[in-house]
mmCIF file of C-alpha atoms and ligand atoms in Angstrom:
data_model
loop_
_atom_site.group_PDB
_atom_site.id
_atom_site.type_symbol
_atom_site.label_atom_id
_atom_site.label_comp_id
_atom_site.label_asym_id
_atom_site.label_seq_id
_atom_site.Cartn_x
_atom_site.Cartn_y
_atom_site.Cartn_z
ATOM 1 C CA UNK D 745 -176.528 31.256 -42.817
ATOM 2 C CA UNK D 746 -174.253 33.799 -41.152
ATOM 3 C CA UNK D 747 -170.517 33.424 -41.231
ATOM 4 C CA UNK D 748 -168.465 33.749 -37.987
ATOM 5 C CA UNK D 749 -166.030 36.604 -38.167
ATOM 6 C CA UNK D 750 -162.872 36.476 -36.039
ATOM 7 C CA UNK D 751 -159.631 38.328 -35.543
ATOM 8 C CA UNK D 752 -156.293 36.289 -36.074
ATOM 9 C CA UNK D 753 -155.543 37.581 -32.758
ATOM 10 C CA UNK D 754 -158.212 35.073 -31.250
ATOM 11 C CA UNK D 755 -157.816 32.555 -33.958
ATOM 12 C CA UNK D 756 -153.993 32.445 -34.817
ATOM 13 C CA UNK D 757 -154.607 28.858 -36.137
ATOM 14 C CA UNK D 758 -156.410 30.624 -39.296
ATOM 15 C CA UNK D 759 -153.342 32.396 -40.369
ATOM 16 C CA UNK D 760 -152.305 29.858 -42.939
ATOM 17 C CA UNK D 761 -155.745 29.757 -44.498
ATOM 18 C CA UNK D 762 -156.057 33.321 -44.668
ATOM 19 C CA UNK D 763 -152.874 33.588 -46.786
ATOM 20 C CA UNK D 764 -153.826 30.291 -48.875
ATOM 21 C CA UNK D 765 -153.516 30.457 -52.667
ATOM 22 C CA UNK D 766 -157.260 30.925 -53.144
ATOM 23 C CA UNK D 767 -156.800 34.468 -51.791
ATOM 24 C CA UNK D 768 -154.109 35.330 -54.337
ATOM 25 C CA UNK D 769 -154.542 35.171 -58.319
ATOM 26 C CA UNK D 770 -156.964 35.318 -59.898
ATOM 27 C CA UNK D 771 -158.769 36.803 -56.893
ATOM 28 C CA UNK D 772 -156.102 39.658 -57.285
ATOM 29 C CA UNK D 773 -154.308 40.457 -60.432
ATOM 30 C CA UNK D 774 -150.785 39.138 -60.062
ATOM 31 C CA UNK D 775 -149.274 42.600 -60.458
ATOM 32 C CA UNK D 776 -151.189 43.677 -57.317
ATOM 33 C CA UNK D 777 -149.175 41.204 -55.257
ATOM 34 C CA UNK D 778 -145.971 43.245 -56.036
ATOM 35 C CA UNK D 779 -146.462 46.541 -54.176
ATOM 36 C CA UNK D 780 -143.430 46.627 -52.053
ATOM 37 C CA UNK D 781 -145.090 48.877 -49.390
ATOM 38 C CA UNK D 782 -147.243 45.860 -48.466
ATOM 39 C CA UNK D 783 -144.065 44.120 -46.830
ATOM 40 C CA UNK D 784 -144.306 46.786 -44.265
ATOM 41 C CA UNK D 785 -147.724 45.394 -43.148
ATOM 42 C CA UNK D 786 -147.525 41.655 -44.343
ATOM 43 C CA UNK D 787 -143.814 40.903 -44.616
ATOM 44 C CA UNK D 788 -141.968 38.666 -42.250
ATOM 45 C CA UNK D 789 -143.052 39.373 -38.600
ATOM 46 C CA UNK D 790 -144.723 42.705 -39.151
ATOM 47 C CA UNK D 791 -148.309 41.257 -39.295
ATOM 48 C CA UNK D 792 -147.731 39.943 -35.820
ATOM 49 C CA UNK D 793 -148.299 43.648 -34.693
ATOM 50 C CA UNK D 794 -151.710 43.779 -36.406
ATOM 51 C CA UNK D 795 -153.411 40.451 -35.650
ATOM 52 C CA UNK D 796 -156.014 42.147 -33.720
ATOM 53 C CA UNK D 797 -156.858 44.033 -36.807
ATOM 54 C CA UNK D 798 -156.931 41.178 -39.255
ATOM 55 C CA UNK D 799 -159.983 39.333 -39.728
ATOM 56 C CA UNK D 800 -161.344 35.845 -41.216
ATOM 57 C CA UNK D 801 -164.714 34.823 -41.867
ATOM 58 C CA UNK D 802 -165.277 31.231 -41.229
ATOM 59 C CA UNK D 803 -168.032 29.022 -42.402
ATOM 60 C CA UNK D 804 -168.249 25.342 -41.921
ATOM 61 C CA UNK D 805 -164.796 25.403 -40.480
ATOM 62 C CA UNK D 806 -163.397 27.024 -43.594
ATOM 63 C CA UNK D 807 -162.086 30.474 -44.135
ATOM 64 C CA UNK D 808 -164.175 32.067 -46.800
ATOM 65 C CA UNK D 809 -163.358 35.696 -46.569
ATOM 66 C CA UNK D 810 -160.556 37.758 -45.013
ATOM 67 C CA UNK D 811 -160.166 41.471 -44.074
ATOM 68 C CA UNK D 812 -157.343 43.689 -42.850
ATOM 69 C CA UNK D 813 -157.103 47.084 -41.236
ATOM 70 C CA UNK D 814 -154.229 49.085 -39.572
ATOM 71 C CA UNK D 815 -154.192 51.341 -36.644
ATOM 72 C CA UNK D 816 -152.260 54.625 -37.066
ATOM 73 C CA UNK D 817 -151.896 58.211 -35.447
ATOM 74 C CA UNK D 818 -153.825 60.783 -37.368
ATOM 75 C CA UNK D 819 -154.377 64.462 -36.544
ATOM 76 C CA UNK D 820 -150.833 65.055 -35.606
ATOM 77 C CA UNK D 821 -148.149 67.300 -37.063
ATOM 78 C CA UNK D 822 -147.727 66.321 -40.685
ATOM 79 C CA UNK D 823 -150.885 64.150 -40.746
ATOM 80 C CA UNK D 824 -153.450 66.624 -40.886
ATOM 81 C CA UNK D 825 -155.046 65.337 -43.851
ATOM 82 C CA UNK D 826 -155.755 61.902 -45.075
ATOM 83 C CA UNK D 827 -152.831 60.855 -47.256
ATOM 84 C CA UNK D 828 -152.662 61.399 -51.131
ATOM 85 C CA UNK D 829 -150.696 58.241 -51.128
ATOM 86 C CA UNK D 830 -153.697 56.329 -49.789
ATOM 87 C CA UNK D 831 -153.182 52.638 -49.036
ATOM 88 C CA UNK D 832 -149.271 52.750 -49.217
ATOM 89 C CA UNK D 833 -148.969 55.749 -47.092
ATOM 90 C CA UNK D 834 -151.067 54.766 -44.303
ATOM 91 C CA UNK D 835 -149.168 51.537 -44.128
ATOM 92 C CA UNK D 836 -146.004 53.588 -43.909
ATOM 93 C CA UNK D 837 -147.396 55.843 -41.399
ATOM 94 C CA UNK D 838 -148.457 52.890 -39.140
ATOM 95 C CA UNK D 839 -145.119 51.378 -39.676
ATOM 96 C CA UNK D 840 -143.454 54.551 -38.479
ATOM 97 C CA UNK D 841 -145.883 54.710 -35.444
ATOM 98 C CA UNK D 842 -144.577 51.301 -34.430
ATOM 99 C CA UNK D 843 -140.954 52.164 -35.028
ATOM 100 C CA UNK D 844 -141.224 55.097 -32.696
ATOM 101 C CA UNK D 845 -143.669 53.893 -30.275
ATOM 102 C CA UNK D 846 -146.674 56.432 -31.168
ATOM 103 C CA UNK D 847 -150.130 55.702 -29.988
ATOM 104 C CA UNK D 848 -152.670 55.126 -32.878
ATOM 105 C CA UNK D 849 -155.592 57.157 -32.808
ATOM 106 C CA UNK D 850 -157.507 55.767 -35.571
ATOM 107 C CA UNK D 851 -157.629 52.998 -38.074
ATOM 108 C CA UNK D 852 -157.933 52.232 -41.784
ATOM 109 C CA UNK D 853 -159.208 49.539 -43.611
ATOM 110 C CA UNK D 854 -156.697 47.792 -45.989
ATOM 111 C CA UNK D 855 -158.606 44.991 -47.702
ATOM 112 C CA UNK D 856 -161.728 42.877 -47.746
ATOM 113 C CA UNK D 857 -161.943 39.881 -49.912
ATOM 114 C CA UNK D 858 -164.276 36.972 -50.389
ATOM 115 C CA UNK D 859 -163.857 33.781 -52.187
ATOM 116 C CA UNK D 860 -166.029 33.932 -55.271
ATOM 117 C CA UNK D 861 -168.474 31.236 -53.961
ATOM 118 C CA UNK D 862 -169.668 33.210 -51.096
ATOM 119 C CA UNK D 863 -170.105 36.605 -52.805
ATOM 120 C CA UNK D 864 -173.517 38.251 -53.153
ATOM 121 C CA UNK D 865 -174.597 37.233 -49.828
ATOM 122 C CA UNK D 866 -173.788 40.392 -47.808
ATOM 123 C CA UNK D 867 -170.514 38.875 -46.274
ATOM 124 C CA UNK D 868 -168.536 42.090 -47.310
ATOM 125 C CA UNK D 869 -170.927 44.238 -45.459
ATOM 126 C CA UNK D 870 -170.685 42.030 -42.360
ATOM 127 C CA UNK D 871 -166.882 42.070 -42.746
ATOM 128 C CA UNK D 872 -166.966 45.858 -42.889
ATOM 129 C CA UNK D 873 -169.164 46.204 -39.808
ATOM 130 C CA UNK D 874 -166.882 43.915 -37.862
ATOM 131 C CA UNK D 875 -164.001 46.055 -38.857
ATOM 132 C CA UNK D 876 -165.828 49.060 -37.690
ATOM 133 C CA UNK D 877 -166.911 47.552 -34.590
ATOM 134 C CA UNK D 878 -163.389 46.413 -33.836
ATOM 135 C CA UNK D 879 -162.151 49.889 -34.361
ATOM 136 C CA UNK D 880 -164.660 51.229 -31.848
ATOM 137 C CA UNK D 881 -163.494 48.737 -29.304
ATOM 138 C CA UNK D 882 -159.973 49.899 -29.560
ATOM 139 C CA UNK D 883 -161.651 53.484 -28.740
ATOM 140 C CA UNK D 884 -161.491 54.859 -32.390
ATOM 141 C CA UNK D 885 -164.177 57.234 -33.371
ATOM 142 C CA UNK D 886 -163.662 56.530 -37.178
ATOM 143 C CA UNK D 887 -162.652 53.965 -39.464
ATOM 144 C CA UNK D 888 -161.043 55.246 -42.854
ATOM 145 C CA UNK D 889 -160.926 53.368 -46.023
ATOM 146 C CA UNK D 890 -158.691 53.814 -49.109
ATOM 147 C CA UNK D 891 -161.507 52.205 -51.305
ATOM 148 C CA UNK D 892 -160.480 50.436 -54.536
ATOM 149 C CA UNK D 893 -163.525 50.631 -56.674
ATOM 150 C CA UNK D 894 -164.055 47.263 -58.012
ATOM 151 C CA UNK D 895 -165.359 48.321 -61.454
ATOM 152 C CA UNK D 896 -163.055 51.160 -62.295
ATOM 153 C CA UNK D 897 -161.167 48.843 -64.309
ATOM 154 C CA UNK D 898 -163.903 48.881 -66.978
ATOM 155 C CA UNK D 899 -163.015 52.782 -67.491
ATOM 156 C CA UNK D 900 -159.205 52.743 -66.922
ATOM 157 C CA UNK D 901 -158.647 55.909 -69.084
ATOM 158 C CA UNK D 902 -161.152 57.870 -66.975
ATOM 159 C CA UNK D 903 -159.763 60.097 -64.088
ATOM 160 C CA UNK D 904 -160.733 58.740 -60.893
ATOM 161 C CA UNK D 905 -162.358 62.083 -59.788
ATOM 162 C CA UNK D 906 -165.071 61.549 -62.696
ATOM 163 C CA UNK D 907 -165.620 57.812 -61.967
ATOM 164 C CA UNK D 908 -166.728 58.638 -58.427
ATOM 165 C CA UNK D 909 -169.068 61.219 -59.740
ATOM 166 C CA UNK D 910 -170.969 58.614 -61.574
ATOM 167 C CA UNK D 911 -174.050 57.820 -59.659
ATOM 168 C CA UNK D 912 -177.207 55.858 -59.970
ATOM 169 C CA UNK D 913 -180.672 57.460 -60.079
ATOM 170 C CA UNK D 914 -180.860 56.918 -56.450
ATOM 171 C CA UNK D 915 -177.684 59.045 -55.891
ATOM 172 C CA UNK D 916 -175.688 56.298 -54.715
ATOM 173 C CA UNK D 917 -172.261 55.621 -56.331
ATOM 174 C CA UNK D 918 -172.522 53.700 -59.609
ATOM 175 C CA UNK D 919 -169.508 51.521 -58.465
ATOM 176 C CA UNK D 920 -170.743 48.481 -56.338
ATOM 177 C CA UNK D 921 -168.040 48.609 -53.737
ATOM 178 C CA UNK D 922 -168.010 52.333 -53.347
ATOM 179 C CA UNK D 923 -171.768 51.964 -52.965
ATOM 180 C CA UNK D 924 -171.388 49.241 -50.335
ATOM 181 C CA UNK D 925 -169.301 51.651 -48.310
ATOM 182 C CA UNK D 926 -171.704 54.582 -48.656
ATOM 183 C CA UNK D 927 -174.615 52.380 -47.793
ATOM 184 C CA UNK D 928 -172.936 51.497 -44.668
ATOM 185 C CA UNK D 929 -172.639 55.106 -43.671
ATOM 186 C CA UNK D 930 -169.387 56.035 -45.261
ATOM 187 C CA UNK D 931 -168.781 59.447 -46.602
ATOM 188 C CA UNK D 932 -166.404 59.966 -49.586
ATOM 189 C CA UNK D 933 -163.709 62.278 -48.322
ATOM 190 C CA UNK D 934 -161.381 62.685 -51.411
ATOM 191 C CA UNK D 935 -159.350 60.691 -54.170
ATOM 192 C CA UNK D 936 -156.020 59.486 -53.189
ATOM 193 C CA UNK D 937 -154.315 60.029 -56.475
ATOM 194 C CA UNK D 938 -151.263 57.637 -55.789
ATOM 195 C CA UNK D 939 -152.849 55.074 -53.294
ATOM 196 C CA UNK D 940 -150.683 52.417 -54.468
ATOM 197 C CA UNK D 941 -147.662 52.459 -56.656
ATOM 198 C CA UNK D 942 -146.217 49.143 -58.230
ATOM 199 C CA UNK D 943 -142.953 49.279 -60.285
ATOM 200 C CA UNK D 944 -141.268 46.530 -62.230
ATOM 201 C CA UNK D 945 -138.958 45.779 -65.143
ATOM 202 C CA UNK D 946 -140.629 45.240 -68.428
ATOM 203 C CA UNK D 947 -139.738 41.531 -68.036
ATOM 204 C CA UNK D 948 -141.434 41.611 -64.721
ATOM 205 C CA UNK D 949 -144.638 43.483 -66.050
ATOM 206 C CA UNK D 950 -144.798 40.762 -68.935
ATOM 207 C CA UNK D 951 -144.710 37.897 -66.320
ATOM 208 C CA UNK D 952 -147.336 39.498 -64.304
ATOM 209 C CA UNK D 953 -149.706 40.349 -67.097
ATOM 210 C CA UNK D 954 -148.694 37.820 -69.961
ATOM 211 C CA UNK D 955 -148.376 41.037 -72.127
ATOM 212 C CA UNK D 956 -145.560 42.370 -74.131
ATOM 213 C CA UNK D 957 -144.784 46.028 -74.250
ATOM 214 C CA UNK D 958 -143.245 46.919 -77.704
ATOM 215 C CA UNK D 959 -143.126 50.598 -77.201
ATOM 216 C CA UNK D 960 -143.195 53.115 -74.543
ATOM 217 C CA UNK D 961 -146.436 54.668 -73.567
ATOM 218 C CA UNK D 962 -149.534 53.893 -71.668
ATOM 219 C CA UNK D 963 -150.872 50.359 -71.495
ATOM 220 C CA UNK D 964 -154.110 49.029 -69.989
ATOM 221 C CA UNK D 965 -153.861 45.849 -68.288
ATOM 222 C CA UNK D 966 -156.317 43.208 -66.857
ATOM 223 C CA UNK D 967 -157.491 44.257 -63.623
ATOM 224 C CA UNK D 968 -155.755 47.624 -63.529
ATOM 225 C CA UNK D 969 -157.871 50.557 -62.458
ATOM 226 C CA UNK D 970 -155.718 52.926 -64.588
ATOM 227 C CA UNK D 971 -153.066 52.266 -67.245
ATOM 228 C CA UNK D 972 -149.502 51.214 -66.653
ATOM 229 C CA UNK D 973 -146.870 53.720 -67.860
ATOM 230 C CA UNK D 974 -144.098 51.847 -69.699
ATOM 231 C CA UNK D 975 -140.764 53.198 -70.686
ATOM 232 C CA UNK D 976 -138.656 50.721 -73.026
ATOM 233 C CA UNK D 977 -135.710 53.263 -72.803
ATOM 234 C CA UNK D 978 -135.391 52.926 -69.079
ATOM 235 C CA UNK D 979 -136.798 49.249 -68.878
ATOM 236 C CA UNK D 980 -139.566 49.823 -66.388
ATOM 237 C CA UNK D 981 -143.167 49.908 -65.902
ATOM 238 C CA UNK D 982 -144.972 52.050 -63.252
ATOM 239 C CA UNK D 983 -148.499 51.456 -62.229
ATOM 240 C CA UNK D 984 -150.073 54.337 -59.954
ATOM 241 C CA UNK D 985 -153.288 53.402 -58.777
ATOM 242 C CA UNK D 986 -155.760 56.038 -57.276
ATOM 243 C CA UNK D 987 -158.020 55.261 -54.519
ATOM 244 C CA UNK D 988 -161.103 56.810 -52.964
ATOM 245 C CA UNK D 989 -160.883 57.933 -49.098
ATOM 246 C CA UNK D 990 -164.069 57.070 -47.288
ATOM 247 C CA UNK D 991 -164.759 57.861 -43.661
ATOM 248 C CA UNK D 992 -166.954 55.764 -41.466
ATOM 249 C CA UNK D 993 -167.987 57.237 -38.163
ATOM 250 C CA UNK D 994 -168.421 54.729 -35.435
ATOM 251 C CA UNK D 995 -171.321 54.953 -33.119
ATOM 252 C CA UNK D 996 -169.992 54.793 -29.572
ATOM 253 C CA UNK D 997 -171.026 51.641 -27.823
ATOM 254 C CA UNK D 998 -171.458 51.868 -24.040
ATOM 255 C CA UNK D 999 -170.117 48.395 -23.578
ATOM 256 C CA UNK D 1000 -167.364 48.841 -26.023
ATOM 257 C CA UNK D 1001 -168.291 45.538 -27.369
ATOM 258 C CA UNK D 1002 -167.375 44.339 -30.944
ATOM 259 C CA UNK D 1003 -168.931 42.280 -33.511
ATOM 260 C CA UNK D 1004 -165.459 40.750 -33.903
ATOM 261 C CA UNK D 1005 -165.030 37.804 -31.397
ATOM 262 C CA UNK D 1006 -161.926 38.453 -29.620
HETATM 263 C C1 LIG U 1299 -165.661 43.576 -53.440
HETATM 264 C C2 LIG U 1299 -166.203 42.386 -52.567
HETATM 265 C C3 LIG U 1299 -165.657 42.323 -51.221
HETATM 266 C C4 LIG U 1299 -167.777 42.565 -52.554
HETATM 267 O O1 LIG U 1299 -168.426 41.521 -51.970
HETATM 268 P P1 LIG U 1299 -169.675 41.033 -52.763
HETATM 269 O O2 LIG U 1299 -170.371 39.856 -51.940
HETATM 270 O O3 LIG U 1299 -169.256 40.539 -54.192
HETATM 271 O O4 LIG U 1299 -170.468 42.261 -53.045
HETATM 272 P P2 LIG U 1299 -172.077 42.319 -52.531
HETATM 273 O O5 LIG U 1299 -172.948 41.081 -52.730
HETATM 274 O O6 LIG U 1299 -172.125 42.915 -51.127
HETATM 275 O O7 LIG U 1299 -172.574 43.565 -53.476
HETATM 276 C C5 LIG U 1299 -172.496 44.886 -53.262
HETATM 277 C C6 LIG U 1299 -173.203 45.533 -54.573
HETATM 278 O O8 LIG U 1299 -172.363 45.267 -55.693
HETATM 279 C C7 LIG U 1299 -173.008 44.648 -56.635
HETATM 280 N N1 LIG U 1299 -172.439 43.695 -57.351
HETATM 281 C C8 LIG U 1299 -171.503 42.762 -56.783
HETATM 282 N N2 LIG U 1299 -170.965 42.348 -57.922
HETATM 283 C C9 LIG U 1299 -171.345 42.864 -58.937
HETATM 284 C C10 LIG U 1299 -170.805 42.919 -60.277
HETATM 285 N N3 LIG U 1299 -169.883 41.847 -60.663
HETATM 286 N N4 LIG U 1299 -171.296 43.646 -61.095
HETATM 287 C C11 LIG U 1299 -172.141 44.633 -60.739
HETATM 288 N N5 LIG U 1299 -172.592 44.774 -59.521
HETATM 289 C C12 LIG U 1299 -172.124 43.812 -58.719
HETATM 290 C C13 LIG U 1299 -174.319 44.044 -55.778
HETATM 291 O O9 LIG U 1299 -175.463 43.836 -56.735
HETATM 292 C C14 LIG U 1299 -174.608 44.937 -54.744
HETATM 293 O O10 LIG U 1299 -175.421 46.007 -55.139
HETATM 294 P P3 LIG U 1299 -176.437 46.752 -54.433
HETATM 295 O O11 LIG U 1299 -175.784 47.817 -53.587
HETATM 296 O O12 LIG U 1299 -177.457 47.226 -55.268
HETATM 297 O O13 LIG U 1299 -177.002 45.905 -53.503
HETATM 298 C C15 LIG U 1299 -165.943 40.853 -53.444
HETATM 299 O O14 LIG U 1299 -166.507 41.028 -54.684
HETATM 300 C C16 LIG U 1299 -164.429 40.591 -53.550
HETATM 301 O O15 LIG U 1299 -163.807 39.951 -52.736
HETATM 302 N N6 LIG U 1299 -163.748 41.031 -54.540
HETATM 303 C C17 LIG U 1299 -162.198 40.921 -54.701
HETATM 304 C C18 LIG U 1299 -161.577 41.592 -53.795
HETATM 305 C C19 LIG U 1299 -161.771 42.949 -53.930
HETATM 306 O O16 LIG U 1299 -161.796 43.617 -54.911
HETATM 307 N N7 LIG U 1299 -162.105 43.671 -52.688
HETATM 308 C C20 LIG U 1299 -162.407 45.234 -52.702
HETATM 309 C C21 LIG U 1299 -161.074 45.812 -52.527
HETATM 310 S S1 LIG U 1299 -160.274 45.802 -50.966
#
């Protein structure tokens, strides 16, 4: 059975369910919930600006998946290339656009997440298609995505560029999430070396990971795509997560209609 994909603009009543605990840990490792840049999108009333770019997948009346995207101005002075700062930077760009009243020209995906019970049914692909159709309905010709390859954590020491080059015999990316994007027509543009930066004291990192950090250096943490750099002398840990920019071109629709219901 297919799910119903809607925006929070049309179904504001689903907002609480989209932010229910089921979409936090262990769906995301705890440390991932401490990227301060995320507050510029999700924090306070900021999300109100983006409800037409936030999605819920509903099955039997319950929210089983969620997705977020963000409109931003691209190909303007200072923004001629997709940002090396990936997920964080595109949120900052969008925030800046809002602050100065600059019109967006395109959109970026930020997240697609499914509750474990509904994975393996192609719902992620449907969410991506809904997000693309929605971007098209807003008049955008592309949807970008700073993709977080889901199995990179198994090779945390490997540079992201070498990970991206790992392909299957059919030429598609070995990583399942990157593969989903490429199968959906996405083109890999480049690595974003610092797509997400998460900083905390060693006490915070211990709380987030359940680990202790007895000496300075690199530590692999559960769910981390790369190791965390720890300084015992300075009492902080910093996690700089790379991402992979993917561009989806959107076929123009004469009706401008979207798969996502408004
Ligand atoms: C990433 C996510 C959205 C993918 O949804 P899904 O329903 O699990 O994925 P799909 O069933 O569409 O699988 C896509 C491909 O990955 C493969 N795959 C899925 N889970 C896998 C696993 N644990 N190990 C290996 N391959 C896997 C599938 O076999 C499929 O391969 P194919 O291209 O050969 O058909 C989902 O797992 C999720 O919500 N994860 C947590 C949040 C997250 O990491 N989101 C992505 C970053 S924003």
